């Protein structure tokens, strides 16, 4: 990836210079970097489709403010602010759009900053982002044409046994975005079913006799080993010559209840995964193509609400950029304008703790870079600053992710060295001005990163959790009513938007609150991913239409289980394969929510009330501290030791 970034930036900028783009060749190189980050990481076809849809916005965002600036500076600023607002709102749709929003925002800010500090023709301004998109399209095609489906297989394998085990959301998104293959669907269905059964069995370990618990643990450990071997088979591009053996391991003692039957189901699921991975039926599954569009629509509806934390962040980000642009217009022709605007945009993050971290990294990195540059000015002639800046950029790019302070220090050397040399400026004065602009950018970023929006309450993590669980349960209840033909479609839409908004708010801390303990933050993210998965599955359930009483009853039971009033239901016995898949998805996400709730309740040693529980018609049933009931029914991972850590009342 790092080598690819260097090739993208350097190659695009060099090609732009050769094509006569002049100073905008730098804009082309950086825009190509943003597009490359946005269109990488997924299967080839979805990445190319995303880039194609993203390209017009990049060209308009990168060239529009600059071109409008020739006619009206007010119109140019207005377009830039609107573009930044949209870019800051895009991550609400899904994690896939985080880099898309970053790329769009950076490209537009860079393009406008170049307007104030450089001169270029209209053809050069439009050609720079267009060239960037074209280069990235060709490069992404070359990188993925050899194995276009590798990311999807890797996500499925990680869901089976890997870093994302239990995280079905990303695997489902990639599978649906790519050409959905039948064998991958079978692997996913049986994996989710097996993980659900294994979760139930692990929850019984506490209630078994020591000898029985030890025997069951040995079997489950053997199952994990088989899962890991099958995951590598799924990950491979071609079916291995020798498939992993599935030698069954049975407990050496009798187990109570239906535990033996559950083990039979678990081994049967593993055998089904092996058969599907070996057969690799590449036929396309006609299901459910509407799901991705439905999820995006739901997330967008939830974000476009004044109570949405992501919308409030977009407003703060747009206002911060507006202030920065007004300051920049007071110094037209300043070569450091681009750095100032991009620093301001980069500091403002959806979460205040990320804003604080970015501000710290930028500030300390700038100071460190200034010290190194000061030493260089003493030891080297000013003519050496240009090659020093170029070398610093090359050295700093690999540290962009791992050591941001080092990267920011290298940016100081590059920006000051290049501008002082090419524009014949005093290096010391340029360095002092750069540091002052960083201070102003940090001040703006922190001001709007911490600023509260008037009229919006500041709910605690317990209240946000309660709202998210309550709205998700109400959404499932409304879906059940719709499957019976009893609910108005408009009410269904309102429930989905409310569930999307409260889920987004759950993961967005209140500005000024303390950072939660790591285990609590991980639990919140687990609950958020589970709730998003429930929204996706509920949207697919709605497509089944009315007249499905079995699935309606299942959705009702799932709603009660989510609110802590019952156990997760079994899939209907009469369900077809599609309904069984939906039921398995719902159950997998239910377990994720319940496990996250258990970590929060046990780790904080408090009751986080699921307030305002609602009935299936949408009316309030009153408030009750229900999370304790959820946690009591939540299986914990064996050997887990949760300790209370005071942090912001979490």
mmCIF file of N, CA, C and O in Angstrom, residues 559-591:
data_model
loop_
_atom_site.group_PDB
_atom_site.id
_atom_site.type_symbol
_atom_site.label_atom_id
_atom_site.label_comp_id
_atom_site.label_asym_id
_atom_site.label_seq_id
_atom_site.Cartn_x
_atom_site.Cartn_y
_atom_site.Cartn_z
ATOM 1 N N UNK A 559 -37.374 -9.010 18.642
ATOM 2 C CA UNK A 559 -37.525 -7.705 19.294
ATOM 3 C C UNK A 559 -37.552 -7.858 20.807
ATOM 4 O O UNK A 559 -36.927 -7.078 21.538
ATOM 5 N N UNK A 560 -38.259 -8.865 21.301
ATOM 6 C CA UNK A 560 -38.313 -9.084 22.751
ATOM 7 C C UNK A 560 -36.943 -9.512 23.280
ATOM 8 O O UNK A 560 -36.525 -9.076 24.356
ATOM 9 N N UNK A 561 -36.229 -10.345 22.518
ATOM 10 C CA UNK A 561 -34.896 -10.769 22.953
ATOM 11 C C UNK A 561 -33.929 -9.594 22.987
ATOM 12 O O UNK A 561 -33.084 -9.487 23.875
ATOM 13 N N UNK A 562 -34.059 -8.685 22.027
ATOM 14 C CA UNK A 562 -33.173 -7.530 21.984
ATOM 15 C C UNK A 562 -33.364 -6.647 23.211
ATOM 16 O O UNK A 562 -32.404 -6.112 23.768
ATOM 17 N N UNK A 563 -34.604 -6.499 23.659
ATOM 18 C CA UNK A 563 -34.884 -5.652 24.817
ATOM 19 C C UNK A 563 -34.717 -6.389 26.130
ATOM 20 O O UNK A 563 -34.957 -5.819 27.190
ATOM 21 N N UNK A 564 -34.316 -7.662 26.097
ATOM 22 C CA UNK A 564 -34.058 -8.411 27.312
ATOM 23 C C UNK A 564 -35.254 -9.137 27.868
ATOM 24 O O UNK A 564 -35.203 -9.633 28.998
ATOM 25 N N UNK A 565 -36.336 -9.235 27.114
ATOM 26 C CA UNK A 565 -37.557 -9.866 27.606
ATOM 27 C C UNK A 565 -37.667 -11.322 27.196
ATOM 28 O O UNK A 565 -38.712 -11.938 27.392
ATOM 29 N N UNK A 566 -36.645 -11.895 26.614
ATOM 30 C CA UNK A 566 -36.711 -13.290 26.192
ATOM 31 C C UNK A 566 -35.403 -13.718 25.568
ATOM 32 O O UNK A 566 -34.464 -12.932 25.413
ATOM 33 N N UNK A 567 -35.356 -14.999 25.208
ATOM 34 C CA UNK A 567 -34.175 -15.556 24.561
ATOM 35 C C UNK A 567 -34.278 -15.386 23.047
ATOM 36 O O UNK A 567 -35.381 -15.312 22.498
ATOM 37 N N UNK A 568 -33.144 -15.331 22.343
ATOM 38 C CA UNK A 568 -33.193 -15.290 20.879
ATOM 39 C C UNK A 568 -33.970 -16.492 20.339
ATOM 40 O O UNK A 568 -33.754 -17.624 20.775
ATOM 41 N N UNK A 569 -34.867 -16.250 19.394
ATOM 42 C CA UNK A 569 -35.710 -17.344 18.901
ATOM 43 C C UNK A 569 -34.981 -18.250 17.925
ATOM 44 O O UNK A 569 -33.948 -17.881 17.357
ATOM 45 N N UNK A 570 -35.520 -19.428 17.727
ATOM 46 C CA UNK A 570 -35.016 -20.341 16.698
ATOM 47 C C UNK A 570 -35.643 -19.967 15.361
ATOM 48 O O UNK A 570 -36.776 -19.479 15.309
ATOM 49 N N UNK A 571 -34.935 -20.150 14.255
ATOM 50 C CA UNK A 571 -35.528 -19.876 12.942
ATOM 51 C C UNK A 571 -36.767 -20.737 12.722
ATOM 52 O O UNK A 571 -36.837 -21.878 13.193
ATOM 53 N N UNK A 572 -37.781 -20.210 12.043
ATOM 54 C CA UNK A 572 -38.989 -20.999 11.786
ATOM 55 C C UNK A 572 -38.661 -22.293 11.058
ATOM 56 O O UNK A 572 -37.841 -22.312 10.131
ATOM 57 N N UNK A 573 -39.285 -23.366 11.478
ATOM 58 C CA UNK A 573 -39.011 -24.667 10.865
ATOM 59 C C UNK A 573 -39.434 -24.716 9.409
ATOM 60 O O UNK A 573 -38.888 -25.484 8.622
ATOM 61 N N UNK A 574 -40.437 -23.894 9.041
ATOM 62 C CA UNK A 574 -40.932 -23.908 7.659
ATOM 63 C C UNK A 574 -40.224 -22.898 6.767
ATOM 64 O O UNK A 574 -40.618 -22.704 5.618
ATOM 65 N N UNK A 575 -39.179 -22.232 7.281
ATOM 66 C CA UNK A 575 -38.508 -21.191 6.507
ATOM 67 C C UNK A 575 -37.753 -21.787 5.326
ATOM 68 O O UNK A 575 -37.155 -22.856 5.430
ATOM 69 N N UNK A 576 -37.803 -21.062 4.186
ATOM 70 C CA UNK A 576 -37.010 -21.494 3.043
ATOM 71 C C UNK A 576 -35.573 -21.010 3.233
ATOM 72 O O UNK A 576 -35.221 -20.417 4.255
ATOM 73 N N UNK A 577 -34.727 -21.247 2.230
ATOM 74 C CA UNK A 577 -33.302 -20.948 2.391
ATOM 75 C C UNK A 577 -33.061 -19.453 2.592
ATOM 76 O O UNK A 577 -32.210 -19.045 3.379
ATOM 77 N N UNK A 578 -33.814 -18.618 1.869
ATOM 78 C CA UNK A 578 -33.624 -17.174 2.015
ATOM 79 C C UNK A 578 -34.047 -16.707 3.402
ATOM 80 O O UNK A 578 -33.337 -15.938 4.063
ATOM 81 N N UNK A 579 -35.205 -17.172 3.859
ATOM 82 C CA UNK A 579 -35.658 -16.802 5.200
ATOM 83 C C UNK A 579 -34.717 -17.348 6.263
ATOM 84 O O UNK A 579 -34.481 -16.705 7.295
ATOM 85 N N UNK A 580 -34.168 -18.534 6.027
ATOM 86 C CA UNK A 580 -33.232 -19.099 6.998
ATOM 87 C C UNK A 580 -31.963 -18.252 7.078
ATOM 88 O O UNK A 580 -31.409 -18.034 8.161
ATOM 89 N N UNK A 581 -31.494 -17.769 5.935
ATOM 90 C CA UNK A 581 -30.335 -16.893 5.936
ATOM 91 C C UNK A 581 -30.631 -15.616 6.710
ATOM 92 O O UNK A 581 -29.828 -15.166 7.540
ATOM 93 N N UNK A 582 -31.791 -15.018 6.456
ATOM 94 C CA UNK A 582 -32.151 -13.799 7.179
ATOM 95 C C UNK A 582 -32.244 -14.058 8.677
ATOM 96 O O UNK A 582 -31.785 -13.245 9.494
ATOM 97 N N UNK A 583 -32.832 -15.180 9.047
ATOM 98 C CA UNK A 583 -32.948 -15.511 10.466
ATOM 99 C C UNK A 583 -31.574 -15.696 11.096
ATOM 100 O O UNK A 583 -31.318 -15.232 12.215
ATOM 101 N N UNK A 584 -30.663 -16.355 10.380
ATOM 102 C CA UNK A 584 -29.319 -16.544 10.908
ATOM 103 C C UNK A 584 -28.592 -15.206 11.082
ATOM 104 O O UNK A 584 -27.863 -14.992 12.052
ATOM 105 N N UNK A 585 -28.794 -14.296 10.134
ATOM 106 C CA UNK A 585 -28.180 -12.977 10.255
ATOM 107 C C UNK A 585 -28.722 -12.224 11.466
ATOM 108 O O UNK A 585 -27.966 -11.590 12.212
ATOM 109 N N UNK A 586 -30.027 -12.276 11.643
ATOM 110 C CA UNK A 586 -30.642 -11.600 12.793
ATOM 111 C C UNK A 586 -30.096 -12.174 14.094
ATOM 112 O O UNK A 586 -29.734 -11.442 15.027
ATOM 113 N N UNK A 587 -30.022 -13.493 14.184
ATOM 114 C CA UNK A 587 -29.546 -14.131 15.412
ATOM 115 C C UNK A 587 -28.074 -13.790 15.678
ATOM 116 O O UNK A 587 -27.683 -13.536 16.824
ATOM 117 N N UNK A 588 -27.259 -13.803 14.623
ATOM 118 C CA UNK A 588 -25.842 -13.473 14.815
ATOM 119 C C UNK A 588 -25.681 -12.060 15.367
ATOM 120 O O UNK A 588 -24.885 -11.812 16.281
ATOM 121 N N UNK A 589 -26.454 -11.113 14.830
ATOM 122 C CA UNK A 589 -26.347 -9.737 15.308
ATOM 123 C C UNK A 589 -26.970 -9.574 16.693
ATOM 124 O O UNK A 589 -26.509 -8.742 17.484
ATOM 125 N N UNK A 590 -27.988 -10.352 17.004
ATOM 126 C CA UNK A 590 -28.543 -10.322 18.358
ATOM 127 C C UNK A 590 -27.503 -10.734 19.390
ATOM 128 O O UNK A 590 -27.362 -10.107 20.447
ATOM 129 N N UNK A 591 -26.755 -11.785 19.086
ATOM 130 C CA UNK A 591 -25.730 -12.238 20.017
ATOM 131 C C UNK A 591 -24.644 -11.188 20.176
ATOM 132 O O UNK A 591 -24.105 -10.989 21.271
#
